[in-house]
Short mmCIF file of C-alpha atoms in Angstrom, two decimals:
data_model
loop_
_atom_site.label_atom_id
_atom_site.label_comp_id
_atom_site.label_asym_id
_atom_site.label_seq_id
_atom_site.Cartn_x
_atom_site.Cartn_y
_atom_site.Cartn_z
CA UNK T 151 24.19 6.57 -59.36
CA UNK T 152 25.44 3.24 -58.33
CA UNK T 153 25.45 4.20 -54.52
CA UNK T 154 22.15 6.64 -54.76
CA UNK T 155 20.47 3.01 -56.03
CA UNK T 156 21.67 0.88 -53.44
CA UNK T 157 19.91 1.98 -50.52
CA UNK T 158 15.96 1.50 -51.88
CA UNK T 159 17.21 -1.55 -53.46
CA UNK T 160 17.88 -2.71 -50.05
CA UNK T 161 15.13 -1.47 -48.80
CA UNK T 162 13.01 -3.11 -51.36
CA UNK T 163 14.52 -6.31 -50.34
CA UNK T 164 13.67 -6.00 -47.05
CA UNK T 165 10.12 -5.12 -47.83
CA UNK T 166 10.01 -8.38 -49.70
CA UNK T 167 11.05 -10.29 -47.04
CA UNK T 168 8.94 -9.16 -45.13
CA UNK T 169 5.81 -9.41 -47.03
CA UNK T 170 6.96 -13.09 -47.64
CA UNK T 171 7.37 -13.78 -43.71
CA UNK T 172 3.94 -12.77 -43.44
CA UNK T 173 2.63 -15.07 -46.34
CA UNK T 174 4.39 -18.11 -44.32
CA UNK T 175 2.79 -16.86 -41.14
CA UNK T 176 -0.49 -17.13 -42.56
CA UNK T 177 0.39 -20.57 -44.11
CA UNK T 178 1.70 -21.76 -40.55
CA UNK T 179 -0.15 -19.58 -37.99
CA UNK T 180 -1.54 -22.59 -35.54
CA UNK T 181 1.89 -23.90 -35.13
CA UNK T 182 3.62 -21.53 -32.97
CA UNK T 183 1.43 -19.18 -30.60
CA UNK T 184 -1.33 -21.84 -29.46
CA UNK T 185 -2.64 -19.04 -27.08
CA UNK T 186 -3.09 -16.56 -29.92
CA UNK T 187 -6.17 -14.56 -30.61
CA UNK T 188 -8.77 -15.16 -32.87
CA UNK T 189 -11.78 -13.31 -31.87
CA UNK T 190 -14.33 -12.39 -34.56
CA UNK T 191 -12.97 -9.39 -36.70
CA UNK T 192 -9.80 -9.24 -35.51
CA UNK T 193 -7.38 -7.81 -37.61
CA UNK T 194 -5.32 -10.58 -39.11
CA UNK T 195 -2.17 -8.51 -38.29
CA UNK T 196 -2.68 -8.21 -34.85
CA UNK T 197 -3.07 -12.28 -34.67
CA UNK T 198 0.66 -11.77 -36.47
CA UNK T 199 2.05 -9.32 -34.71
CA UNK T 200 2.24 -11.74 -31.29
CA UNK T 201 3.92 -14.52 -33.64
CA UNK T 202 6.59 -12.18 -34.75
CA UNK T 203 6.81 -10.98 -31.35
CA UNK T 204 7.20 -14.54 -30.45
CA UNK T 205 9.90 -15.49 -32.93
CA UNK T 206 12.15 -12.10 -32.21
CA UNK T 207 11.42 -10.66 -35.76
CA UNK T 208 11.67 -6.84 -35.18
CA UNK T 209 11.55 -5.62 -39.12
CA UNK T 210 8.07 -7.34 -39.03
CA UNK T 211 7.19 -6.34 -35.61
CA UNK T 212 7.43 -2.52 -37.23
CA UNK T 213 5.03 -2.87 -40.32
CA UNK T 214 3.21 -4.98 -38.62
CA UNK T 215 2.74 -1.77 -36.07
CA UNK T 216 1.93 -0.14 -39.34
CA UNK T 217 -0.69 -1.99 -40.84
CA UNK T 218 -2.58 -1.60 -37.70
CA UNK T 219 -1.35 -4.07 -35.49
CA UNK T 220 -2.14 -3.22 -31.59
CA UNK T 221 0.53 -3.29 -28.88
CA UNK T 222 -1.63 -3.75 -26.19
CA UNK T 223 -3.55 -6.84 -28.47
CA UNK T 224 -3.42 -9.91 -26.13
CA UNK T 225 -3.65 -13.58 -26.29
CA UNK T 226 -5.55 -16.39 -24.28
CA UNK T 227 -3.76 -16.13 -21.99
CA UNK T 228 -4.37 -12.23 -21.31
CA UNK T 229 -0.29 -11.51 -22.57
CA UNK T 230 0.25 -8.19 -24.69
CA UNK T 231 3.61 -8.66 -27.08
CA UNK T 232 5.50 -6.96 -24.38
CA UNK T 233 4.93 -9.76 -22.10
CA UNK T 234 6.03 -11.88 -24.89
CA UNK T 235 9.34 -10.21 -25.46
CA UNK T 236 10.15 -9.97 -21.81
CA UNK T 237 9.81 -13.75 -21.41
CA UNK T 238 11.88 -14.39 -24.68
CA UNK T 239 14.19 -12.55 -23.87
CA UNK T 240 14.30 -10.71 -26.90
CA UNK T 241 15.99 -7.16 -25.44
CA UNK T 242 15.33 -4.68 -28.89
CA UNK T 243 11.69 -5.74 -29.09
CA UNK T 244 11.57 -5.03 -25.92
CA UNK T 245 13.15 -1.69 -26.03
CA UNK T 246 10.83 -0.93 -29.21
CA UNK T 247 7.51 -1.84 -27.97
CA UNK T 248 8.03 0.41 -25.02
CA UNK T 249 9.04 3.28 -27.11
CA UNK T 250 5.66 2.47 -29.01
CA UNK T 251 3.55 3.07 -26.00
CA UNK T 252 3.00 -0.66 -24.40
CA UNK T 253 1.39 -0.99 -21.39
CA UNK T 254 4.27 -1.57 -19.15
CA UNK T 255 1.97 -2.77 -15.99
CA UNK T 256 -0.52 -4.61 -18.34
CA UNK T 257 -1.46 -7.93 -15.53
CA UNK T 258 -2.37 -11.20 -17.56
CA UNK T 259 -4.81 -13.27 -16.79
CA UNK T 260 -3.06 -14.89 -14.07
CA UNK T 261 -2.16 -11.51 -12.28
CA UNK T 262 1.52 -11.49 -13.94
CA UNK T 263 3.24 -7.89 -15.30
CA UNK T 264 6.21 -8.40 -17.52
CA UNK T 265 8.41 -7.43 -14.60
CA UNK T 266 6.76 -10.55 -13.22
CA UNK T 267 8.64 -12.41 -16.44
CA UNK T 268 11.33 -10.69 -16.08
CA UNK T 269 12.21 -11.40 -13.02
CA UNK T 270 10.99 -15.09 -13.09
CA UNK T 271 12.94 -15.76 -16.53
CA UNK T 272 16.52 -14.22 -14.56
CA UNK T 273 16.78 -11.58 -17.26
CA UNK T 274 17.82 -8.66 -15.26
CA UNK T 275 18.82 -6.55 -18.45
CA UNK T 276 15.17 -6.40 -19.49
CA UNK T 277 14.05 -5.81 -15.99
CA UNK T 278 16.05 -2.85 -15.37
CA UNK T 279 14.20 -1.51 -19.09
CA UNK T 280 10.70 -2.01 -17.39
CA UNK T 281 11.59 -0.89 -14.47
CA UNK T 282 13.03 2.54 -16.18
CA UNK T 283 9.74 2.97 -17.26
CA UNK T 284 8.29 2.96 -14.57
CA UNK T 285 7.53 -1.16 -13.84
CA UNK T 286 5.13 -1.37 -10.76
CA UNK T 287 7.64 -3.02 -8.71
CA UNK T 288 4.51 -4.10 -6.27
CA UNK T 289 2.70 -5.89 -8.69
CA UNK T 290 0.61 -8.70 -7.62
CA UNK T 291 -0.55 -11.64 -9.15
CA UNK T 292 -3.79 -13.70 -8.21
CA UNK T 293 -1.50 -15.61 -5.78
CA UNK T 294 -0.74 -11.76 -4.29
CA UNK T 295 3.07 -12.48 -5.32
CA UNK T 296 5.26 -10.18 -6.41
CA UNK T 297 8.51 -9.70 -8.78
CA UNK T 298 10.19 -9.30 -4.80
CA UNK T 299 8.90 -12.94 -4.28
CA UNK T 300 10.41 -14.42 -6.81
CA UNK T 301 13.32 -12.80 -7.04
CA UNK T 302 13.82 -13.98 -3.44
CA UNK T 303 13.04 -17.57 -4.61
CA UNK T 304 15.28 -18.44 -7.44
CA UNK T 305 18.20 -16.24 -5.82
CA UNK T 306 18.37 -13.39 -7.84
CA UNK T 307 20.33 -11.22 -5.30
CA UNK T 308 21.15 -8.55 -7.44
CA UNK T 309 17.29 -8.06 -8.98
CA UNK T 310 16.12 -8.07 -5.28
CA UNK T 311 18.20 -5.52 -4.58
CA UNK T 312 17.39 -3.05 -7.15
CA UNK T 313 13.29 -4.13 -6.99
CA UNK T 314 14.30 -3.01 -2.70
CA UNK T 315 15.71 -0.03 -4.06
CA UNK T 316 12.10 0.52 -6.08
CA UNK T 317 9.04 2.42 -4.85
CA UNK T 318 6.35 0.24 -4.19
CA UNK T 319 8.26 -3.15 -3.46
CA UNK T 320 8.21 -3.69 0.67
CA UNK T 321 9.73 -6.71 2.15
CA UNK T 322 7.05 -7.25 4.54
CA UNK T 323 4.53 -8.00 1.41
CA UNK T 324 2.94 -11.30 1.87
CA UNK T 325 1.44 -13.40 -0.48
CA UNK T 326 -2.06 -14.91 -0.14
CA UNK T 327 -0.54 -17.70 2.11
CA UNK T 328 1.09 -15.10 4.72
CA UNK T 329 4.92 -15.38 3.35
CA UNK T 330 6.75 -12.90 2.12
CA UNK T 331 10.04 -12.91 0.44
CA UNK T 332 12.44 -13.90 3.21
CA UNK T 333 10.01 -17.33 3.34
CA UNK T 334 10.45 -17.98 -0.23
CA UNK T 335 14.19 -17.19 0.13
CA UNK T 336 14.40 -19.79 3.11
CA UNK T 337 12.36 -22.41 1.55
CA UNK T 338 15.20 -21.77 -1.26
CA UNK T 339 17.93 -21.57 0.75
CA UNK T 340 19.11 -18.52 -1.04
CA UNK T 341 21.44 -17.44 1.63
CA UNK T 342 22.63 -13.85 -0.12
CA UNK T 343 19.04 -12.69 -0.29
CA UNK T 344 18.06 -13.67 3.15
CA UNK T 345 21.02 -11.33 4.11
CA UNK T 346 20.07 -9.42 1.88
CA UNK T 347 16.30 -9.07 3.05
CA UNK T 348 18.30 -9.14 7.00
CA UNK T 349 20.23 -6.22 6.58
CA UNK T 350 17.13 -4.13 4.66
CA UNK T 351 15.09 -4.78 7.66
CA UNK T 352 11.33 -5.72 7.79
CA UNK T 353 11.56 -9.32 6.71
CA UNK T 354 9.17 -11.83 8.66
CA UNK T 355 13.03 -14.17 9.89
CA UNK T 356 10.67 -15.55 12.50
CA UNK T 357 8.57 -17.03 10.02
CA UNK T 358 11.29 -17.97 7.49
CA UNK T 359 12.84 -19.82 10.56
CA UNK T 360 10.13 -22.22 10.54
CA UNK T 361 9.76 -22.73 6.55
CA UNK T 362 13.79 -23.01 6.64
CA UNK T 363 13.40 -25.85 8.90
CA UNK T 364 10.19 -27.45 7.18
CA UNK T 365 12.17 -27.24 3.58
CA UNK T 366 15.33 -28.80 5.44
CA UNK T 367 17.70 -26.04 4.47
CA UNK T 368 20.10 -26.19 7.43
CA UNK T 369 22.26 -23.42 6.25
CA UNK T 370 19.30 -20.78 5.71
CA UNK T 371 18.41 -22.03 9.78
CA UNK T 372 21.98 -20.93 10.93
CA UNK T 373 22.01 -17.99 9.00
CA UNK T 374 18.56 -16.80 10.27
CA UNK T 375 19.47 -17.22 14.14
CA UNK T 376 22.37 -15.23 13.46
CA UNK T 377 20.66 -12.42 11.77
CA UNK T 378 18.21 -12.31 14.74
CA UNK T 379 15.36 -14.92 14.14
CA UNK T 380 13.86 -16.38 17.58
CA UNK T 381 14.53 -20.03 18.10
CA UNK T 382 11.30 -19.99 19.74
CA UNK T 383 8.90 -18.38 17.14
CA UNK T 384 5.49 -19.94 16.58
CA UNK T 385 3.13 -19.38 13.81
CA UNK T 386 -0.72 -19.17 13.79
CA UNK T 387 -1.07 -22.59 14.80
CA UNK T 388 1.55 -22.58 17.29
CA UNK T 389 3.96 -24.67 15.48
CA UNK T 390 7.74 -23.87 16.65
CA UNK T 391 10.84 -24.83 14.05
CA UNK T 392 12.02 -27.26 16.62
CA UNK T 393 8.66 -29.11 16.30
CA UNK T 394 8.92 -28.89 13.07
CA UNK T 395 12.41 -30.35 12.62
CA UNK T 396 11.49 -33.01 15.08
CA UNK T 397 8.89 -34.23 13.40
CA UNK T 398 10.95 -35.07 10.47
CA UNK T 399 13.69 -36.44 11.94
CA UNK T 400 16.31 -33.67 11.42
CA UNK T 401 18.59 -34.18 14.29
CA UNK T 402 21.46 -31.53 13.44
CA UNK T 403 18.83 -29.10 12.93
CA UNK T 404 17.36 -29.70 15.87
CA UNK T 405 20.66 -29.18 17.80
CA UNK T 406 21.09 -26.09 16.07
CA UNK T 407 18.20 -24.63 17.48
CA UNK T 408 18.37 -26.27 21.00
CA UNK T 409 22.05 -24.62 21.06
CA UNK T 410 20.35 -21.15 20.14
CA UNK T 411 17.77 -21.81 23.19
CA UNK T 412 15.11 -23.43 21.80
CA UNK T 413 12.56 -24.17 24.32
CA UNK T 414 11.47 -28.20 24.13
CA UNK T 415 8.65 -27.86 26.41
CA UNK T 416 6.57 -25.26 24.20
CA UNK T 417 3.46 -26.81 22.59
CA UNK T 418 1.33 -26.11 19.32
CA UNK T 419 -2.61 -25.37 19.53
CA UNK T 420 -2.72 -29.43 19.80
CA UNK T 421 -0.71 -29.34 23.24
CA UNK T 422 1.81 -31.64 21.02
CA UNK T 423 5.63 -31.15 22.00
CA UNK T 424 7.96 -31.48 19.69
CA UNK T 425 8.82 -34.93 21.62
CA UNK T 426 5.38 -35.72 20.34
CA UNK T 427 6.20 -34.86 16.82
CA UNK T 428 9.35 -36.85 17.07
CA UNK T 429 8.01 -40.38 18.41
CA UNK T 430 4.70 -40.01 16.20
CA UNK T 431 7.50 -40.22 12.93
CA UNK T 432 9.69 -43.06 14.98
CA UNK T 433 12.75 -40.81 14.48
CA UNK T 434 14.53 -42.05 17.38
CA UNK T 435 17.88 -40.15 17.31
CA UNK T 436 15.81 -37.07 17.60
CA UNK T 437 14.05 -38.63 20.66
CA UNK T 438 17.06 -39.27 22.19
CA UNK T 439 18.50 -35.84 21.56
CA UNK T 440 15.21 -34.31 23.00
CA UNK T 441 15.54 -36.93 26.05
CA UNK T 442 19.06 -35.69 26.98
CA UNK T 443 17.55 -32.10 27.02
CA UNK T 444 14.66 -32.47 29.58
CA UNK T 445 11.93 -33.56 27.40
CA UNK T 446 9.09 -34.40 29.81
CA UNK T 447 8.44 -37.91 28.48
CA UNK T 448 5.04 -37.88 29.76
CA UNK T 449 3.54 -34.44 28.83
CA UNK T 450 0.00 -34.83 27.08
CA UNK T 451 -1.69 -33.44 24.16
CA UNK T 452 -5.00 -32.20 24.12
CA UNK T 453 -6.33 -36.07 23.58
CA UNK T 454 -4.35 -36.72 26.67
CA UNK T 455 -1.92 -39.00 24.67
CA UNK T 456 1.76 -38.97 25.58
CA UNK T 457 4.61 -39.30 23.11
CA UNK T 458 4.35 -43.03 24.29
CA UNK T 459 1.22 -43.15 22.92
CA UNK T 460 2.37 -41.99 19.55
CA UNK T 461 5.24 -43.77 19.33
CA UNK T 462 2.59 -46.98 19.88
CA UNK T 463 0.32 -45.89 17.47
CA UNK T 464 2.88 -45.94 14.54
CA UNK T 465 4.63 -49.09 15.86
CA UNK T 466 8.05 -47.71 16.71
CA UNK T 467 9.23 -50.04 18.81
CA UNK T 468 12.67 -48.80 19.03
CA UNK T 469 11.52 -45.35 20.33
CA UNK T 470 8.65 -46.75 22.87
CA UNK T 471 11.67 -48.81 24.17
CA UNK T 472 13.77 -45.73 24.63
CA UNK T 473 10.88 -44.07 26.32
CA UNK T 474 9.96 -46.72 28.59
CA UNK T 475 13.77 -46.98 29.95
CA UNK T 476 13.64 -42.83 30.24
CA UNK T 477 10.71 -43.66 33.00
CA UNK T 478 7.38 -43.10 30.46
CA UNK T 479 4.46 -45.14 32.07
CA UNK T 480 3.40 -47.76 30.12
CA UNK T 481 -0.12 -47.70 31.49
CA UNK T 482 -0.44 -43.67 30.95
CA UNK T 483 -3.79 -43.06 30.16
CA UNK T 484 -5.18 -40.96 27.77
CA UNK T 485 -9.12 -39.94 26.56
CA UNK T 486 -11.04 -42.86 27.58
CA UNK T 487 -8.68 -44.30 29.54
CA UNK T 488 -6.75 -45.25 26.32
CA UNK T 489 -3.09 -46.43 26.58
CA UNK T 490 -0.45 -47.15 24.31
CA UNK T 491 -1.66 -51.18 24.79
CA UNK T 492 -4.85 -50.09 23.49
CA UNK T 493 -3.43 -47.98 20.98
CA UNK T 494 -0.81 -50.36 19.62
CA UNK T 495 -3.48 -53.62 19.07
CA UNK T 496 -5.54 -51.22 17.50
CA UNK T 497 -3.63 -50.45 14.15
CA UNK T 498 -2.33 -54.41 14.51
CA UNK T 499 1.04 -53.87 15.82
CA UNK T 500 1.89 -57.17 17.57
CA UNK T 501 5.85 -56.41 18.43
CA UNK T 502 4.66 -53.62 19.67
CA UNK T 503 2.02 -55.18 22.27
CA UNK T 504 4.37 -57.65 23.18
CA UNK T 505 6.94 -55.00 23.96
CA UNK T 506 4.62 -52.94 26.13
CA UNK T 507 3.15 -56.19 27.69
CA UNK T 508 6.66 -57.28 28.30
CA UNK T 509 7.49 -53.98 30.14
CA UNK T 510 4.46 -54.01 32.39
CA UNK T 511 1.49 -53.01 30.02
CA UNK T 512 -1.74 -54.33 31.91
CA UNK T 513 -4.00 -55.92 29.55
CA UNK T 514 -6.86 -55.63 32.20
CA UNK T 515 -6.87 -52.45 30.83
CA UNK T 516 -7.78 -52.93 26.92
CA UNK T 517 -11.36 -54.95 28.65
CA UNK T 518 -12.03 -51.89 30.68
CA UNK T 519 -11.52 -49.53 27.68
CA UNK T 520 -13.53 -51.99 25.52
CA UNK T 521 -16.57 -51.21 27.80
CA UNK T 522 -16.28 -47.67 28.79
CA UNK T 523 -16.08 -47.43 25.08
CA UNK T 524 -19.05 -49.87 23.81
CA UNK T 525 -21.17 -48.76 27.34
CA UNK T 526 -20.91 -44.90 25.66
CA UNK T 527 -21.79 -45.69 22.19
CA UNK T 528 -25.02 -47.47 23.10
CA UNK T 529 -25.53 -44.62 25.61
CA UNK T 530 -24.88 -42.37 22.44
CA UNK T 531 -22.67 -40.14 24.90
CA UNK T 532 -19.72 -40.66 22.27
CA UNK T 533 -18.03 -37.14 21.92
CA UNK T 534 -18.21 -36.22 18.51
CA UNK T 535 -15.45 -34.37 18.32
CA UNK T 536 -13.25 -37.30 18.96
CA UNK T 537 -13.02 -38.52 15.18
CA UNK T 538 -11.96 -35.08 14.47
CA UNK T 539 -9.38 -34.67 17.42
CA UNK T 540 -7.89 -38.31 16.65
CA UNK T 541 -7.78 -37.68 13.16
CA UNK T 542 -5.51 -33.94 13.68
CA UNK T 543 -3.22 -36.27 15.47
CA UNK T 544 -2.10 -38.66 12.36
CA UNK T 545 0.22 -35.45 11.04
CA UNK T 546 1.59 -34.64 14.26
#
């Protein structure tokens, strides 16, 4: 009799428990799930059921299934329980609320399945559940990323592999601002998913070539010319990874890709070189490197400015000087018959104008762009466009 009375005694005392976790859940309901529901005539157990969810509790997760609770109830946020498990962690609730029937592609409000939280929380056990069940693996949320995306981000090797090995997941997808999951990888520097995403074929490496050398990951760069990547990609605005890495200065990554054949001559939509990028930031190592490859010192850019110009504009008096003794001309003239003497007194740089003065800069110049300039204003024959064009040129 003793062991026939055990069992419903335990059972009673679990009951119990139960129904006095539910009284404190009442008590404290605003402190834990801020995004909770509480639409008018709700039932109260489906407000509870995403707490216990919450908290891991899977004895009350079950009556509270049986009192009526919903698993496809949401919160503010547009998250059913099972998108609460997943990003817990909490692997039985998860395993139980799929046997109940939860939506396994349910999208909150921000476009994100649980796979989505799976994959962005690193827990690969509960991924592999969702995915069993049949997980869109393509899944997009309102940023058009998918689990593939970031998976390729945080360097989850193993989950990008099996979401490759999944129906639906391509590694061409692009997000809405055109990268797909070799970028994110790059931008990263995840190196075993960008060979990864190499060796699967249909990754954009041209394009993660240029956000590998924007994000400074040297190591992604080498890796990407190796695994076929052209040194001389451009992207929609004609913007090569040599400009790129010019422009900020990044001298070993610009010998990387000079050594892979990088081409210093090409130009973005601008006409800017990436010697243009290079004396605009005053980085004058990478000057000099792009100097000792044939850099034309005096190529223009669509305002007809040369890197001399630039270099003026931001007072870099260290890389004018270097351009000046690599044979620039100091009295290149640009829209308007601007040159870097007009350029430099302009923005107030006084080493600067005595530099270019000293090196043959001809001052009759700034009074004959003073009134070619003043004569056109009054005439009103002031090209609009030149605010606009001038202005492009401060990021360069």
């Amino acid at each position: 009799m003793k062991s026939g009375s055990s069992e419903p005694e335990k059972q009673d005392l679990t009951e119990a428990g139960a129904v006095q976790e539910l009284r404190w859940m009442e008590l404290g309901s605003e402190e834990t799930l801020g995004t909770a529901t509480e639409r008018p005539g709700a039932p109260r157990a489906w407000r509870r059921l995403l707490q216990a969810v919450w908290r891991g509790h899977l004895g009350l997760t079950t009556q509270l299934l049986r009192q009526g609770a919903s698993v496809e109830e949401r919160d503010r946020a547009g998250r059913t329980p099972l998108h609460l498990a997943v990003l817990r962690g909490h692997v039985p609730l998860v395993r139980f609320l799929l046997q109940r029937g939860a939506p396994v592609g349910a999208a909150d409000r921000a476009g994100r399945t649980p796979l989505h939280e799976a994959v962005w929380q690193g827990h690969s056990q509960v991924a592999e559940l969702l995915l069993q069940r049949g997980a869109p693996a393509g899944a997009r949320t309102g940023a058009g990323l998918t689990p593939l995306h970031w998976a390729a981000a945080l360097g989850c090797t193993l989950l990008a592999g099996r979401l490759l090995d999944t129906p639906g997941s391509c590694p061409a997808d692009a997000d809405v601002r055109g990268w797909t999951a070799a970028h994110w990888a790059a931008a990263g520097g995840r190196l075993p998913v960008l060979q990864l995403l190499a060796a699967r074929g249909g990754a954009d490496l041209d394009g993660a070539l240029l956000v590998a050398a924007a994000a400074g990951r040297s190591a992604a760069l080498r890796l990407l010319l190796e695994e076929g990547a052209r040194a001389d990609a451009q992207d929609g605005a004609g913007n090569t990874a040599l400009g790129v890495a010019a422009g900020l200065g990044r001298r070993q990554d610009m010998e990387v890709l000079l050594d892979h054949g990088a081409d210093p001559s090409l130009k973005d939509r601008h006409s800017r070189s990436a010697l243009h990028r290079a004396a605009a930031g005053g980085h004058l190592p990478a000057v000099q490197l792009l100097a000792a490859w044939g850099a034309e010192v005096d190529t223009q850019d669509s305002l007809g400015l040369t890197p001399l110009h630039h270099a003026a504009r931001g007072g870099h008096m260290d890389v004018a000087s270097h351009l000046l003794d690599g044979g620039a001309q100091v009295n290149a003239a640009g829209w308007l018959h601007k040159t870097p003497l007009n350029v430099a007194r302009e923005h107030g740089h006084g080493p600067t104008v005595e530099l270019l003065l000293s090196r043959g800069a001809s001052p009759t110049q700034i009074m004959q762009w003073g009134e070619v300039a003043q004569d056109l204003v009054s005439e009103g024959g002031l090209p609009q466009a030149l605010p606009t064009l001038w202005s492009e040129q401060k990021d360069c």
